[in-house]
Coordinates of C-alpha atoms and ligand atoms in Angstrom, one line a residue:
M1 CA 237.1 85.6 58.1
E2 CA 234.2 87.6 59.4
K3 CA 233.3 87.3 63.1
D4 CA 230.4 85.0 64.0
I5 CA 227.3 86.8 65.2
Y6 CA 225.2 85.3 67.9
I7 CA 221.7 86.7 68.5
L8 CA 219.5 86.0 71.4
A9 CA 215.9 86.4 70.1
I10 CA 212.6 86.8 72.0
E11 CA 209.0 86.4 70.7
S12 CA 205.8 87.0 72.7
S13 CA 203.4 88.6 70.3
C14 CA 200.5 86.1 70.8
D15 CA 200.2 82.9 72.8
E16 CA 203.8 81.5 72.5
T17 CA 206.5 82.5 74.9
A18 CA 209.7 81.9 72.9
A19 CA 213.4 82.5 72.9
A20 CA 216.2 81.3 70.7
V21 CA 219.9 81.7 69.9
V22 CA 220.8 82.0 66.3
K23 CA 224.3 82.0 64.8
N24 CA 225.0 84.0 61.7
G25 CA 221.3 84.2 60.8
R26 CA 220.8 80.7 59.6
E27 CA 222.1 78.3 62.2
V28 CA 219.6 77.7 65.1
L29 CA 221.5 76.8 68.3
S30 CA 218.4 76.7 70.4
N31 CA 214.7 77.2 69.9
V32 CA 212.6 77.2 73.1
I33 CA 208.8 77.6 72.8
Y34 CA 206.4 77.5 75.7
S35 CA 203.0 77.2 74.0
Q36 CA 200.0 78.5 75.9
I37 CA 197.5 76.7 73.6
A38 CA 196.2 74.3 76.3
L39 CA 195.5 77.3 78.5
H40 CA 193.4 79.1 75.9
T41 CA 191.6 76.1 74.4
E42 CA 189.1 76.2 77.3
Y43 CA 188.0 79.6 76.1
G44 CA 187.9 78.7 72.4
G45 CA 190.6 81.3 71.5
V46 CA 193.4 83.5 72.8
V47 CA 192.5 85.5 75.9
P48 CA 194.9 88.5 75.7
E49 CA 195.0 89.2 79.5
I50 CA 195.7 85.5 80.3
A51 CA 198.4 85.5 77.5
S52 CA 200.2 88.5 79.0
R53 CA 200.2 87.1 82.5
K54 CA 201.5 83.7 81.3
H55 CA 204.3 85.4 79.3
I56 CA 205.4 87.3 82.4
E57 CA 205.5 84.0 84.3
K58 CA 207.5 82.1 81.6
I59 CA 209.7 84.6 79.9
N60 CA 212.8 84.4 82.1
Q61 CA 212.7 80.6 82.2
V62 CA 212.4 80.4 78.4
I63 CA 215.3 82.9 77.9
E64 CA 217.5 81.0 80.3
K65 CA 216.8 77.7 78.7
A66 CA 217.5 79.2 75.2
L67 CA 221.0 80.3 76.4
S68 CA 221.7 77.0 78.2
D69 CA 220.5 74.8 75.3
A70 CA 222.8 76.8 73.0
D71 CA 225.6 76.4 75.6
R72 CA 226.2 80.2 75.5
E73 CA 226.5 82.8 78.3
L74 CA 225.1 86.3 77.7
S75 CA 228.7 87.5 77.4
Q76 CA 229.0 85.4 74.3
I77 CA 226.0 87.0 72.6
D78 CA 226.3 89.9 70.1
A79 CA 222.7 91.4 70.1
I80 CA 219.3 91.0 71.7
A81 CA 216.3 90.8 69.2
V82 CA 212.7 91.0 70.0
T83 CA 209.3 91.1 68.2
Y84 CA 207.8 94.6 68.8
G85 CA 204.8 94.3 66.6
P86 CA 202.3 93.5 65.3
G87 CA 200.4 91.5 67.9
L88 CA 198.6 91.7 71.2
V89 CA 199.9 94.8 73.0
G90 CA 200.1 93.3 76.5
A91 CA 201.8 90.2 75.1
L92 CA 204.3 92.2 73.0
L93 CA 205.2 94.4 76.0
V94 CA 206.4 91.4 78.0
G95 CA 209.0 90.5 75.4
V96 CA 210.0 94.1 74.7
S97 CA 210.5 94.8 78.4
A98 CA 212.6 91.7 78.9
A99 CA 214.7 92.5 75.9
K100 CA 215.3 96.1 76.9
A101 CA 216.2 95.0 80.5
I102 CA 218.8 92.5 79.2
S103 CA 220.1 95.0 76.7
F104 CA 220.4 97.7 79.4
A105 CA 222.1 95.3 81.9
S106 CA 224.5 93.7 79.4
G107 CA 225.2 96.7 77.1
L108 CA 224.3 94.6 74.1
P109 CA 222.6 96.2 71.1
L110 CA 218.8 95.9 70.9
I111 CA 217.0 95.1 67.6
G112 CA 213.3 95.3 67.3
V113 CA 211.8 92.9 64.7
H114 CA 208.6 92.9 62.8
H115 CA 206.7 89.7 63.4
I116 CA 205.9 89.1 59.7
E117 CA 209.5 89.7 58.8
G118 CA 210.3 86.9 61.2
H119 CA 207.8 84.6 59.6
I120 CA 209.2 85.3 56.1
S121 CA 212.8 84.8 57.4
A122 CA 211.9 81.4 58.8
N123 CA 212.5 80.2 55.3
Y124 CA 216.2 81.0 55.5
I125 CA 216.8 78.6 58.3
E126 CA 216.5 75.3 56.4
N127 CA 217.0 76.7 52.9
K128 CA 220.5 77.9 53.0
E129 CA 220.5 78.8 49.3
L130 CA 217.4 81.0 49.5
E131 CA 218.2 84.7 48.9
P132 CA 215.9 87.6 47.9
P133 CA 214.3 88.5 45.6
F134 CA 211.4 86.1 45.9
L135 CA 207.6 86.1 46.4
C136 CA 206.3 85.0 49.8
L137 CA 202.8 84.1 50.9
V138 CA 202.4 84.8 54.7
V139 CA 199.4 83.1 56.1
S140 CA 198.9 83.1 59.9
G141 CA 196.3 83.7 62.5
G142 CA 196.5 87.4 62.0
H143 CA 197.7 87.9 58.5
S144 CA 197.3 86.9 54.9
H145 CA 199.8 88.8 52.9
L146 CA 201.4 88.3 49.5
V147 CA 204.8 89.9 49.8
V148 CA 207.6 90.7 47.4
V149 CA 210.8 90.2 49.3
K150 CA 213.0 92.6 47.3
D151 CA 216.0 92.3 49.6
Y152 CA 216.8 91.5 53.2
G153 CA 214.6 93.9 55.2
E154 CA 212.9 95.3 52.1
Y155 CA 209.3 94.3 51.4
E156 CA 206.4 95.2 49.2
I157 CA 203.0 93.9 50.1
I158 CA 201.1 93.3 46.8
G159 CA 198.1 91.5 48.3
R160 CA 196.4 91.4 51.7
T161 CA 193.2 90.2 53.3
R162 CA 190.2 92.5 53.4
D163 CA 188.6 90.9 56.4
D164 CA 189.6 87.6 58.2
A165 CA 193.1 86.2 57.9
A166 CA 193.4 82.7 56.6
G167 CA 194.2 81.2 60.0
E168 CA 191.4 83.1 61.6
A169 CA 189.0 81.5 59.1
F170 CA 190.3 78.1 59.9
D171 CA 189.9 78.8 63.6
K172 CA 186.3 80.2 63.3
V173 CA 185.1 77.4 61.0
A174 CA 186.7 74.7 63.3
R175 CA 184.8 76.2 66.2
A176 CA 181.5 76.1 64.2
I177 CA 181.9 72.5 63.3
G178 CA 182.8 71.5 66.8
L179 CA 186.5 70.9 66.4
G180 CA 187.7 73.5 68.9
Y181 CA 190.8 75.6 69.1
P182 CA 193.3 75.9 67.4
G183 CA 191.3 75.1 64.3
G184 CA 194.0 74.9 61.6
P185 CA 195.8 71.7 62.7
K186 CA 192.4 70.1 63.5
I187 CA 190.8 70.9 60.1
D188 CA 194.1 69.8 58.5
K189 CA 193.8 66.4 60.2
V190 CA 190.0 65.8 59.9
S191 CA 190.1 66.8 56.2
K192 CA 192.2 63.8 55.3
D193 CA 189.1 61.7 55.9
G194 CA 186.8 64.0 54.0
N195 CA 185.8 64.7 50.4
P196 CA 187.0 68.2 49.3
D197 CA 184.5 68.2 46.5
A198 CA 181.5 67.3 48.7
I199 CA 180.3 70.9 49.1
H200 CA 181.1 73.8 46.9
F201 CA 182.0 76.9 48.9
P202 CA 182.6 80.2 47.2
R203 CA 186.1 81.4 46.2
A204 CA 186.0 85.2 46.7
K205 CA 187.6 87.6 44.3
V206 CA 188.2 91.2 45.4
G207 CA 187.2 93.2 42.3
D208 CA 189.6 96.1 42.4
A209 CA 192.7 94.4 43.7
E210 CA 193.6 91.1 42.0
Y211 CA 195.9 89.8 44.7
D212 CA 193.8 90.7 47.8
F213 CA 192.0 88.0 49.8
S214 CA 188.6 87.9 51.5
F215 CA 187.6 84.9 53.7
S216 CA 184.6 86.2 55.6
G217 CA 182.2 85.3 52.9
L218 CA 183.5 81.7 52.9
K219 CA 183.2 81.6 56.6
S220 CA 179.5 82.8 56.3
A221 CA 178.9 80.2 53.6
V222 CA 180.0 77.4 55.9
L223 CA 177.8 78.8 58.7
N224 CA 174.8 79.0 56.3
Y225 CA 175.4 75.5 55.2
L226 CA 175.5 74.2 58.8
N227 CA 172.3 76.1 59.5
S228 CA 170.4 74.8 56.5
C229 CA 171.5 71.2 57.3
Q230 CA 170.1 71.7 60.8
M231 CA 166.8 73.1 59.6
K232 CA 166.4 70.3 57.1
G233 CA 167.4 67.7 59.7
E234 CA 170.2 66.6 57.5
E235 CA 173.4 65.0 58.9
V236 CA 176.5 67.2 58.8
V237 CA 179.6 65.2 57.7
T238 CA 182.3 67.1 59.6
A239 CA 185.1 65.7 57.6
D240 CA 183.5 66.7 54.3
V241 CA 182.7 70.3 55.5
A242 CA 186.3 70.6 56.8
A243 CA 187.8 69.3 53.6
S244 CA 185.6 71.4 51.3
F245 CA 186.3 74.5 53.3
Q246 CA 190.0 73.8 53.3
K247 CA 190.0 73.3 49.6
A248 CA 188.2 76.7 49.1
V249 CA 190.9 78.5 51.1
I250 CA 193.8 76.7 49.4
D251 CA 192.4 77.3 45.9
V252 CA 192.3 81.0 46.5
L253 CA 195.8 81.2 48.1
V254 CA 197.2 79.1 45.2
E255 CA 195.5 81.0 42.4
H256 CA 196.5 84.4 43.7
S257 CA 200.1 83.4 44.4
M258 CA 200.5 81.6 41.0
D259 CA 199.0 84.6 39.1
A260 CA 201.4 86.9 40.9
L261 CA 204.4 84.7 40.2
V262 CA 203.7 84.4 36.5
K263 CA 202.8 88.1 36.0
L264 CA 205.7 89.4 38.0
G265 CA 208.2 86.8 36.7
Y266 CA 209.6 85.5 40.1
K267 CA 211.1 82.1 39.9
K268 CA 211.3 81.6 43.7
F269 CA 208.3 81.2 46.0
A270 CA 208.1 80.7 49.7
I271 CA 205.2 80.3 52.2
A272 CA 205.3 81.3 55.9
G273 CA 203.1 81.6 59.0
G274 CA 201.0 79.0 60.9
V275 CA 198.8 78.1 58.0
A276 CA 201.9 77.3 55.9
S277 CA 202.2 74.1 57.9
N278 CA 199.0 72.8 56.4
S279 CA 199.7 69.6 54.6
S280 CA 197.3 70.0 51.7
L281 CA 198.4 73.6 51.1
R282 CA 202.0 72.5 50.8
K283 CA 201.1 69.7 48.4
A284 CA 199.0 72.0 46.2
F285 CA 201.9 74.5 46.0
E286 CA 204.5 71.7 45.4
E287 CA 202.5 70.5 42.4
R288 CA 201.7 73.9 40.9
C289 CA 205.3 75.2 41.4
A290 CA 206.8 72.1 39.9
R291 CA 204.5 72.5 36.8
E292 CA 205.4 76.1 36.4
G293 CA 209.2 75.6 37.0
I294 CA 209.2 77.7 40.1
A295 CA 211.4 76.8 43.1
F296 CA 209.1 76.3 46.2
Y297 CA 210.3 76.8 49.8
H298 CA 208.6 76.3 53.1
P299 CA 209.8 76.1 56.7
S300 CA 209.3 72.9 58.8
P301 CA 206.1 73.2 60.9
V302 CA 208.0 74.2 64.0
Y303 CA 209.3 77.3 62.2
C304 CA 205.9 78.0 60.6
T305 CA 204.0 78.7 63.8
D306 CA 205.3 81.4 66.2
N307 CA 208.9 80.9 67.4
A308 CA 211.9 83.0 68.2
A309 CA 214.4 81.4 65.9
M310 CA 212.7 83.2 63.0
I311 CA 213.1 86.5 64.9
G312 CA 216.8 85.8 65.4
T313 CA 217.2 85.1 61.6
A314 CA 215.4 88.3 60.6
A315 CA 217.4 90.3 63.3
Y316 CA 220.7 89.1 61.8
Y317 CA 220.0 90.8 58.5
E318 CA 218.7 93.9 60.3
Y319 CA 221.9 93.9 62.4
Q320 CA 224.0 93.6 59.2
N321 CA 222.0 96.5 57.8
G322 CA 223.0 98.6 60.8
V323 CA 219.5 98.6 62.5
R324 CA 219.8 99.3 66.3
H325 CA 216.9 100.4 68.6
G326 CA 217.0 102.6 71.7
F327 CA 215.4 102.0 75.0
D328 CA 212.4 104.0 73.7
L329 CA 211.5 100.9 71.7
N330 CA 207.8 100.2 72.4
A331 CA 205.3 97.5 71.6
M332 CA 203.5 98.5 68.3
P333 CA 200.3 96.4 68.0
N334 CA 199.6 97.6 64.5
L335 CA 203.2 97.9 63.1
K336 CA 203.3 97.9 59.3
L337 CA 205.8 95.8 57.4
G338 CA 208.8 97.8 56.3
E339 CA 208.2 100.5 59.0
K340 CA 211.3 101.1 61.1
Ligands
KG4_1 O1 201.8 82.1 62.8 P1 201.0 81.7 63.9 O2 201.5 80.7 64.9 O3 200.5 82.9 64.7 C1 200.2 84.2 64.2 O4 201.1 85.0 63.9 O5 199.0 84.4 64.0 O6 199.6 81.1 63.2 C2 198.6 80.6 63.9 C3 197.5 80.2 63.0 C4 196.2 79.7 63.7 O7 195.1 80.4 63.1 C5 196.2 78.2 63.4 O8 194.9 77.7 63.3 C6 196.9 78.2 62.0 O9 197.9 79.1 62.1 N1 197.5 76.8 61.8 C7 197.1 76.1 60.7 C8 197.8 74.9 60.8 N2 198.6 75.0 61.9 C9 198.4 76.2 62.5 N3 196.2 76.3 59.7 C10 196.0 75.3 58.8 N4 196.6 74.1 58.9 C11 197.5 73.9 59.8 N5 198.1 72.7 59.9
ZN2 ZN1 202.9 84.6 63.9

């Protein structure tokens, strides 16, 4: 019998201060998230400086709670994992410094994890049978990537956004129609009362790269629509705008993913990142995948948005692959997926 591996994982790349204890990669013993959303709502988006300061204030409490919820002492942990990029540099630094300090004091190995690898790995937590290879759509506030997960820790990005990320588009459009921050969950909710076919917004194609995304044109189209309504004195039906915008995003995400699945012949498909908790997006993929005979995986909403359990899961496979970082590990705001 192999020895059980317990990983204490830390995540602070944006506006969630999070820590978790994960056993053997797929069993979450604790998952503590201190969300700063309320703090940033007032400003209509994440203020990096405020995020870093709050991380500093909360990180020790969150780590201690993760250990106590898991009923583990530091002496019963095998490695410390931390997100070291991409993200806000000041925010990342707080987690990285905490992880290095714990690793130094305890002598436990340190494993730096790529944030997107974490999001993808969130799928392993509740889908015990899921193993690479598979195709994964990562849609968050900062990223829209179509990724081939070739093996644990081995990725190929076949599509990416040329401008705004999907979540960013949700947030910007929500602000424009007066729903506030964070936009994704609000548009998701309001759309349920709207007509997705009320307004036709463009579905952008990027000419030279069939799987790439572009959402800035869609965002402008929504802004133009709002402006023209205002000029003509026409009433804006918020729910219809939200539902029509959401449908335009989902159509593009679904079309590109399904094209890639069919062309590349993958039979397993997963979604990840904050936008993956969108109810209409899940429904659209459920239907299309069922029709095409493709197994569809998605994490529960709590594992879609930023959390440390997903970092602990990703770190387990990195640990098994022999990845260890030194105390020169630094925050890398623009870290590329697959870079070590
Ligand atoms: O993965 P995440 O927590 O942070 C990043 O790594 O960026 O994603 C946050 C993003 C935000 O843009 C938020 O508006 C979006 O995910 N989001 C949603 C939903 N819940 C969160 N977008 C659409 N529908 C949702 N239900
Ligand atoms: Zn994220």
